[in-house]
Every structure is written in C-alpha cells, then in structure tokens.
Amino acid sequence: MMFGSLRPQAPAPAPSRLTWSWLTLFQIFLAVANFEPDEKGQEFSVIYKWSHRKLKFTPYQSIATHSARDWEAFEVDGEHFLAVANHREGDNHNIDSVIYKWNPATRLFEANQTIATSGAYDWEFFSVGPYSFLVVANTFNGTSTKVHSHLYIRLLGSFQLFQSFPVRPQHEPQLSIIGHCACHMHLLDR
Ligand SMILES: [Ca+2]
C-alpha cells in the first residue's frame, strides 16, 4: 500500500488555494486543505471519499483547521493517519498542528496528537526500518523567519521530538526526503 502527496491538475471542488493528500484505506480518500475561512469565518478542511456509485469524490468529513497548508497521509503498523499543517490562526502563527488517526469503529479521522508549530507549511513522513518519522517545516514565529523545523520519531504510540534543524525559508518550503540509505546508516550508528 502506498502513501504520498498528490497535487492533481483536476479542477478544485472548493476554495481556490488547495493542497491535496491521498490515502488508501478500504476506500480512497482525498484531504483538501482550505487556506482561508469560508463566508461564515469558519475554517475547515474537507476529506473526500471516492464514491463508486457516483464515480467522483464526495465530501466525507470536515475538520477544523487554521490556514492549513498541507495534509500528510501515512500508515504506521497498519493504522492510518493524517497530519495537517496549521499555518496560522488570525495573526498567530504559534499554534498546534494536529495528527489525526482513522478510527475503524467510528469510521472517522479523530485527533490523536497535537504538536506545537510556528507557521507550519509542510509535513513529510518517512520510515527507516522499524522507525517512523514525521518532519515539519516551520516558517514564522510571529516575529522572525529564523525558526527551527523539527523531526519527530514515533515511540510508544506517539511522535516525540527527535532532532531540530535551523531553517530560514526564502519562499514556500516543501520538504523532500532524500538519502534514505544515509539516514539508515546514521541510525544504525547511534
Ligand atoms: Ca507533505
């Protein structure tokens, strides 16, 4: 089963600035990040589910987000997660981003863990052997773009800070995972 990011060329079903993630459970879901509040001032991202009957994605679950910039879909030990990068709430960039976990009983994505972020822009997930990692690109803490981005490792059922990196983003940062082999060797050396 594969997970990853997808930025399709297909027409967007909702507001103009969107990012997409996809994941495969028993069905196919799309998570759409809405950047701006709706006409009522509420901010939601929408998870769409593929309808085999209608042959299109239909709204499945709305999740309150704050200027969401990215949804990252991933799987750990057979459990399915979505992490949202909440960028800012009003003028406040120091807010929580949230990791949601699929609950097979309720058939909903439910908040599983919050992680403090500063102008979060992107999440990337990767695994090295038995270890699962999430890295977040932070961009702005309200006064400075000299902020650290953080790498988290999943231990004992939650993501815990593993390492921090000073980053000064010039533009919209996109995380890329490179050098799995080097990372693997580094971990083995620890
Ligand atoms: Ca991402």
PDB file of C-alpha atoms and ligand atoms in Angstrom:
ATOM      1  CA  MET A   1       0.000   0.000   0.000  1.00  0.00           C
ATOM      2  CA  MET A   2       1.453   3.339  -0.977  1.00  0.00           C
ATOM      3  CA  PHE A   3       1.003   6.737   0.506  1.00  0.00           C
ATOM      4  CA  GLY A   4       2.155  10.099  -0.683  1.00  0.00           C
ATOM      5  CA  SER A   5       1.278  13.568  -1.762  1.00  0.00           C
ATOM      6  CA  LEU A   6      -0.666  14.348  -4.855  1.00  0.00           C
ATOM      7  CA  ARG A   7      -1.254  17.684  -6.446  1.00  0.00           C
ATOM      8  CA  PRO A   8      -3.521  16.854  -9.331  1.00  0.00           C
ATOM      9  CA  GLN A   9      -4.433  19.133 -12.168  1.00  0.00           C
ATOM     10  CA  ALA A  10      -8.112  18.319 -11.739  1.00  0.00           C
ATOM     11  CA  PRO A  11     -10.498  21.215 -11.052  1.00  0.00           C
ATOM     12  CA  ALA A  12     -10.723  22.108  -7.382  1.00  0.00           C
ATOM     13  CA  PRO A  13     -14.107  21.488  -5.754  1.00  0.00           C
ATOM     14  CA  ALA A  14     -13.880  24.236  -3.141  1.00  0.00           C
ATOM     15  CA  PRO A  15     -11.856  27.414  -2.493  1.00  0.00           C
ATOM     16  CA  SER A  16      -9.163  28.498  -4.896  1.00  0.00           C
ATOM     17  CA  ARG A  17      -5.989  27.612  -2.982  1.00  0.00           C
ATOM     18  CA  LEU A  18      -5.850  23.968  -2.130  1.00  0.00           C
ATOM     19  CA  THR A  19      -3.421  21.199  -1.448  1.00  0.00           C
ATOM     20  CA  TRP A  20      -4.239  17.559  -1.630  1.00  0.00           C
ATOM     21  CA  SER A  21      -3.157  14.382   0.007  1.00  0.00           C
ATOM     22  CA  TRP A  22      -4.480  10.980  -0.671  1.00  0.00           C
ATOM     23  CA  LEU A  23      -4.560   7.746   1.153  1.00  0.00           C
ATOM     24  CA  THR A  24      -5.970   4.351   0.546  1.00  0.00           C
ATOM     25  CA  LEU A  25      -7.863   2.607   3.291  1.00  0.00           C
ATOM     26  CA  PHE A  26     -10.536   0.284   2.126  1.00  0.00           C
ATOM     27  CA  GLN A  27     -11.661   3.179   0.011  1.00  0.00           C
ATOM     28  CA  ILE A  28      -9.857   6.142  -1.441  1.00  0.00           C
ATOM     29  CA  PHE A  29      -9.869   9.434   0.423  1.00  0.00           C
ATOM     30  CA  LEU A  30      -8.661  12.883  -0.533  1.00  0.00           C
ATOM     31  CA  ALA A  31      -7.871  15.513   2.067  1.00  0.00           C
ATOM     32  CA  VAL A  32      -8.249  19.060   0.809  1.00  0.00           C
ATOM     33  CA  ALA A  33      -6.588  21.856   2.740  1.00  0.00           C
ATOM     34  CA  ASN A  34      -8.557  25.082   2.729  1.00  0.00           C
ATOM     35  CA  PHE A  35      -6.345  28.114   3.207  1.00  0.00           C
ATOM     36  CA  GLU A  36      -8.958  30.697   4.029  1.00  0.00           C
ATOM     37  CA  PRO A  37     -12.124  30.964   6.138  1.00  0.00           C
ATOM     38  CA  ASP A  38     -15.449  30.455   4.444  1.00  0.00           C
ATOM     39  CA  GLU A  39     -18.091  33.161   4.210  1.00  0.00           C
ATOM     40  CA  LYS A  40     -19.047  32.470   7.849  1.00  0.00           C
ATOM     41  CA  GLY A  41     -15.477  32.958   9.048  1.00  0.00           C
ATOM     42  CA  GLN A  42     -15.042  29.258   9.766  1.00  0.00           C
ATOM     43  CA  GLU A  43     -12.044  27.314   8.556  1.00  0.00           C
ATOM     44  CA  PHE A  44     -12.408  23.697   7.609  1.00  0.00           C
ATOM     45  CA  SER A  45     -10.515  21.216   5.554  1.00  0.00           C
ATOM     46  CA  VAL A  46     -12.549  18.537   3.878  1.00  0.00           C
ATOM     47  CA  ILE A  47     -11.827  14.853   3.448  1.00  0.00           C
ATOM     48  CA  TYR A  48     -13.457  13.484   0.332  1.00  0.00           C
ATOM     49  CA  LYS A  49     -14.237   9.824  -0.262  1.00  0.00           C
ATOM     50  CA  TRP A  50     -14.451   8.153  -3.633  1.00  0.00           C
ATOM     51  CA  SER A  51     -17.993   7.173  -4.484  1.00  0.00           C
ATOM     52  CA  HIS A  52     -18.089   4.101  -6.676  1.00  0.00           C
ATOM     53  CA  ARG A  53     -21.711   4.869  -7.428  1.00  0.00           C
ATOM     54  CA  LYS A  54     -21.246   8.498  -8.416  1.00  0.00           C
ATOM     55  CA  LEU A  55     -17.759   7.920  -9.810  1.00  0.00           C
ATOM     56  CA  LYS A  56     -16.429  11.019  -8.107  1.00  0.00           C
ATOM     57  CA  PHE A  57     -15.123  12.176  -4.745  1.00  0.00           C
ATOM     58  CA  THR A  58     -17.841  13.277  -2.362  1.00  0.00           C
ATOM     59  CA  PRO A  59     -17.434  15.130   0.975  1.00  0.00           C
ATOM     60  CA  TYR A  60     -16.926  12.680   3.844  1.00  0.00           C
ATOM     61  CA  GLN A  61     -15.611  14.557   6.893  1.00  0.00           C
ATOM     62  CA  SER A  62     -14.908  18.191   7.722  1.00  0.00           C
ATOM     63  CA  ILE A  63     -12.108  19.050  10.133  1.00  0.00           C
ATOM     64  CA  ALA A  64     -11.497  22.474  11.663  1.00  0.00           C
ATOM     65  CA  THR A  65      -8.106  23.751  10.510  1.00  0.00           C
ATOM     66  CA  HIS A  66      -6.259  27.048  10.595  1.00  0.00           C
ATOM     67  CA  SER A  67      -4.920  28.251   7.266  1.00  0.00           C
ATOM     68  CA  ALA A  68      -3.966  24.658   6.541  1.00  0.00           C
ATOM     69  CA  ARG A  69      -1.054  24.310   4.157  1.00  0.00           C
ATOM     70  CA  ASP A  70      -0.574  20.566   3.900  1.00  0.00           C
ATOM     71  CA  TRP A  71      -2.145  17.231   4.684  1.00  0.00           C
ATOM     72  CA  GLU A  72       0.247  14.298   5.032  1.00  0.00           C
ATOM     73  CA  ALA A  73      -1.168  10.788   4.817  1.00  0.00           C
ATOM     74  CA  PHE A  74       0.760   7.859   6.242  1.00  0.00           C
ATOM     75  CA  GLU A  75       0.470   4.425   7.824  1.00  0.00           C
ATOM     76  CA  VAL A  76       2.167   3.062  10.916  1.00  0.00           C
ATOM     77  CA  ASP A  77       1.727  -0.576  11.903  1.00  0.00           C
ATOM     78  CA  GLY A  78      -1.497  -0.892   9.940  1.00  0.00           C
ATOM     79  CA  GLU A  79      -3.001   2.270  11.410  1.00  0.00           C
ATOM     80  CA  HIS A  80      -3.813   5.196   9.149  1.00  0.00           C
ATOM     81  CA  PHE A  81      -3.026   8.810   9.923  1.00  0.00           C
ATOM     82  CA  LEU A  82      -3.436  12.290   8.502  1.00  0.00           C
ATOM     83  CA  ALA A  83      -1.302  15.179   9.738  1.00  0.00           C
ATOM     84  CA  VAL A  84      -2.377  18.730   8.987  1.00  0.00           C
ATOM     85  CA  ALA A  85      -0.001  21.694   8.925  1.00  0.00           C
ATOM     86  CA  ASN A  86      -1.905  24.536  10.551  1.00  0.00           C
ATOM     87  CA  HIS A  87      -0.156  27.694   9.386  1.00  0.00           C
ATOM     88  CA  ARG A  88      -1.768  30.467  11.383  1.00  0.00           C
ATOM     89  CA  GLU A  89      -4.912  31.374  13.276  1.00  0.00           C
ATOM     90  CA  GLY A  90      -5.561  35.010  12.536  1.00  0.00           C
ATOM     91  CA  ASP A  91      -2.177  36.649  13.065  1.00  0.00           C
ATOM     92  CA  ASN A  92      -0.979  33.976  15.472  1.00  0.00           C
ATOM     93  CA  HIS A  93       1.470  31.586  13.849  1.00  0.00           C
ATOM     94  CA  ASN A  94       2.348  29.714  17.058  1.00  0.00           C
ATOM     95  CA  ILE A  95      -0.463  27.207  17.070  1.00  0.00           C
ATOM     96  CA  ASP A  96      -0.893  23.461  17.189  1.00  0.00           C
ATOM     97  CA  SER A  97      -0.808  21.263  14.160  1.00  0.00           C
ATOM     98  CA  VAL A  98      -2.741  18.048  14.538  1.00  0.00           C
ATOM     99  CA  ILE A  99      -2.237  14.380  13.743  1.00  0.00           C
ATOM    100  CA  TYR A 100      -5.493  12.512  13.123  1.00  0.00           C
ATOM    101  CA  LYS A 101      -5.910   8.742  13.266  1.00  0.00           C
ATOM    102  CA  TRP A 102      -8.501   6.691  11.455  1.00  0.00           C
ATOM    103  CA  ASN A 103     -10.888   5.034  13.886  1.00  0.00           C
ATOM    104  CA  PRO A 104     -12.322   1.915  12.224  1.00  0.00           C
ATOM    105  CA  ALA A 105     -15.152   1.821  14.789  1.00  0.00           C
ATOM    106  CA  THR A 106     -16.453   5.321  14.151  1.00  0.00           C
ATOM    107  CA  ARG A 107     -15.130   5.396  10.580  1.00  0.00           C
ATOM    108  CA  LEU A 108     -13.804   8.884  11.175  1.00  0.00           C
ATOM    109  CA  PHE A 109     -10.418  10.521  11.464  1.00  0.00           C
ATOM    110  CA  GLU A 110     -10.026  11.566  15.100  1.00  0.00           C
ATOM    111  CA  ALA A 111      -7.458  13.878  16.714  1.00  0.00           C
ATOM    112  CA  ASN A 112      -4.647  11.705  18.036  1.00  0.00           C
ATOM    113  CA  GLN A 113      -1.870  14.149  18.902  1.00  0.00           C
ATOM    114  CA  THR A 114      -1.203  17.879  18.727  1.00  0.00           C
ATOM    115  CA  ILE A 115       2.220  19.291  18.018  1.00  0.00           C
ATOM    116  CA  ALA A 116       3.159  22.931  18.574  1.00  0.00           C
ATOM    117  CA  THR A 117       4.238  24.536  15.303  1.00  0.00           C
ATOM    118  CA  SER A 118       5.208  28.007  14.102  1.00  0.00           C
ATOM    119  CA  GLY A 119       3.756  28.886  10.735  1.00  0.00           C
ATOM    120  CA  ALA A 120       3.816  25.223   9.712  1.00  0.00           C
ATOM    121  CA  TYR A 121       3.971  24.739   5.979  1.00  0.00           C
ATOM    122  CA  ASP A 122       4.612  21.101   5.235  1.00  0.00           C
ATOM    123  CA  TRP A 123       4.740  17.680   6.855  1.00  0.00           C
ATOM    124  CA  GLU A 124       6.646  14.724   5.459  1.00  0.00           C
ATOM    125  CA  PHE A 125       6.516  11.175   6.729  1.00  0.00           C
ATOM    126  CA  PHE A 126       9.149   8.518   6.209  1.00  0.00           C
ATOM    127  CA  SER A 127      10.185   5.290   7.802  1.00  0.00           C
ATOM    128  CA  VAL A 128      13.589   3.755   8.323  1.00  0.00           C
ATOM    129  CA  GLY A 129      13.449   0.097   9.168  1.00  0.00           C
ATOM    130  CA  PRO A 130      11.069  -0.192  12.115  1.00  0.00           C
ATOM    131  CA  TYR A 131      11.199   3.539  12.896  1.00  0.00           C
ATOM    132  CA  SER A 132       8.605   6.064  11.741  1.00  0.00           C
ATOM    133  CA  PHE A 133       9.390   9.751  11.427  1.00  0.00           C
ATOM    134  CA  LEU A 134       7.461  12.939  10.786  1.00  0.00           C
ATOM    135  CA  VAL A 135       9.213  16.166   9.919  1.00  0.00           C
ATOM    136  CA  VAL A 136       7.539  19.560   9.919  1.00  0.00           C
ATOM    137  CA  ALA A 137       8.664  22.698   8.101  1.00  0.00           C
ATOM    138  CA  ASN A 138       8.091  25.723  10.323  1.00  0.00           C
ATOM    139  CA  THR A 139       8.360  29.141   8.698  1.00  0.00           C
ATOM    140  CA  PHE A 140       7.499  32.013  11.024  1.00  0.00           C
ATOM    141  CA  ASN A 141       7.033  32.538  14.756  1.00  0.00           C
ATOM    142  CA  GLY A 142       5.323  35.911  14.586  1.00  0.00           C
ATOM    143  CA  THR A 143       8.493  37.972  14.683  1.00  0.00           C
ATOM    144  CA  SER A 144      11.125  36.034  12.748  1.00  0.00           C
ATOM    145  CA  THR A 145      11.578  33.528   9.955  1.00  0.00           C
ATOM    146  CA  LYS A 146      14.632  32.191  11.809  1.00  0.00           C
ATOM    147  CA  VAL A 147      12.817  29.210  13.182  1.00  0.00           C
ATOM    148  CA  HIS A 148      13.633  25.570  13.693  1.00  0.00           C
ATOM    149  CA  SER A 149      11.945  22.793  11.851  1.00  0.00           C
ATOM    150  CA  HIS A 150      11.537  19.598  13.801  1.00  0.00           C
ATOM    151  CA  LEU A 151      11.860  15.894  13.220  1.00  0.00           C
ATOM    152  CA  TYR A 152       9.718  13.575  15.334  1.00  0.00           C
ATOM    153  CA  ILE A 153      10.050   9.840  15.904  1.00  0.00           C
ATOM    154  CA  ARG A 154       7.129   7.623  16.810  1.00  0.00           C
ATOM    155  CA  LEU A 155       7.806   5.878  20.117  1.00  0.00           C
ATOM    156  CA  LEU A 156       5.348   4.251  22.493  1.00  0.00           C
ATOM    157  CA  GLY A 157       2.350   5.333  20.476  1.00  0.00           C
ATOM    158  CA  SER A 158       3.141   8.995  19.909  1.00  0.00           C
ATOM    159  CA  PHE A 159       5.522  11.219  17.983  1.00  0.00           C
ATOM    160  CA  GLN A 160       8.338  12.609  20.107  1.00  0.00           C
ATOM    161  CA  LEU A 161      10.914  15.263  19.217  1.00  0.00           C
ATOM    162  CA  PHE A 162      13.999  13.635  17.737  1.00  0.00           C
ATOM    163  CA  GLN A 163      16.025  16.497  16.230  1.00  0.00           C
ATOM    164  CA  SER A 164      15.650  20.162  15.307  1.00  0.00           C
ATOM    165  CA  PHE A 165      17.036  21.965  12.284  1.00  0.00           C
ATOM    166  CA  PRO A 166      17.557  25.725  11.849  1.00  0.00           C
ATOM    167  CA  VAL A 167      15.784  26.737   8.658  1.00  0.00           C
ATOM    168  CA  ARG A 168      15.297  30.121   7.130  1.00  0.00           C
ATOM    169  CA  PRO A 169      12.734  29.664   4.414  1.00  0.00           C
ATOM    170  CA  GLN A 170      13.023  32.039   1.492  1.00  0.00           C
ATOM    171  CA  HIS A 171       9.824  31.011  -0.193  1.00  0.00           C
ATOM    172  CA  GLU A 172       7.164  28.409   0.412  1.00  0.00           C
ATOM    173  CA  PRO A 173       9.118  25.458   1.790  1.00  0.00           C
ATOM    174  CA  GLN A 174       8.447  21.975   0.577  1.00  0.00           C
ATOM    175  CA  LEU A 175      10.057  19.107   2.409  1.00  0.00           C
ATOM    176  CA  SER A 176      11.737  16.362   0.467  1.00  0.00           C
ATOM    177  CA  ILE A 177      13.021  13.147   1.881  1.00  0.00           C
ATOM    178  CA  ILE A 178      16.337  12.166   0.324  1.00  0.00           C
ATOM    179  CA  GLY A 179      19.082   9.807   1.287  1.00  0.00           C
ATOM    180  CA  HIS A 180      17.142   7.034   2.994  1.00  0.00           C
ATOM    181  CA  CYS A 181      20.249   4.886   2.884  1.00  0.00           C
ATOM    182  CA  ALA A 182      22.408   7.519   4.582  1.00  0.00           C
ATOM    183  CA  CYS A 183      19.708   8.060   7.179  1.00  0.00           C
ATOM    184  CA  HIS A 184      19.542   4.336   7.785  1.00  0.00           C
ATOM    185  CA  MET A 185      23.267   4.106   8.340  1.00  0.00           C
ATOM    186  CA  HIS A 186      23.163   7.078  10.663  1.00  0.00           C
ATOM    187  CA  LEU A 187      20.513   5.426  12.767  1.00  0.00           C
ATOM    188  CA  LEU A 188      22.407   2.195  12.911  1.00  0.00           C
ATOM    189  CA  ASP A 189      25.452   4.077  14.167  1.00  0.00           C
ATOM    190  CA  ARG A 190      23.616   5.517  17.106  1.00  0.00           C
TER     191      ARG A 190
HETATM  192 CA    CA B   1       3.738  16.958   2.712  1.00  0.00          CA
END
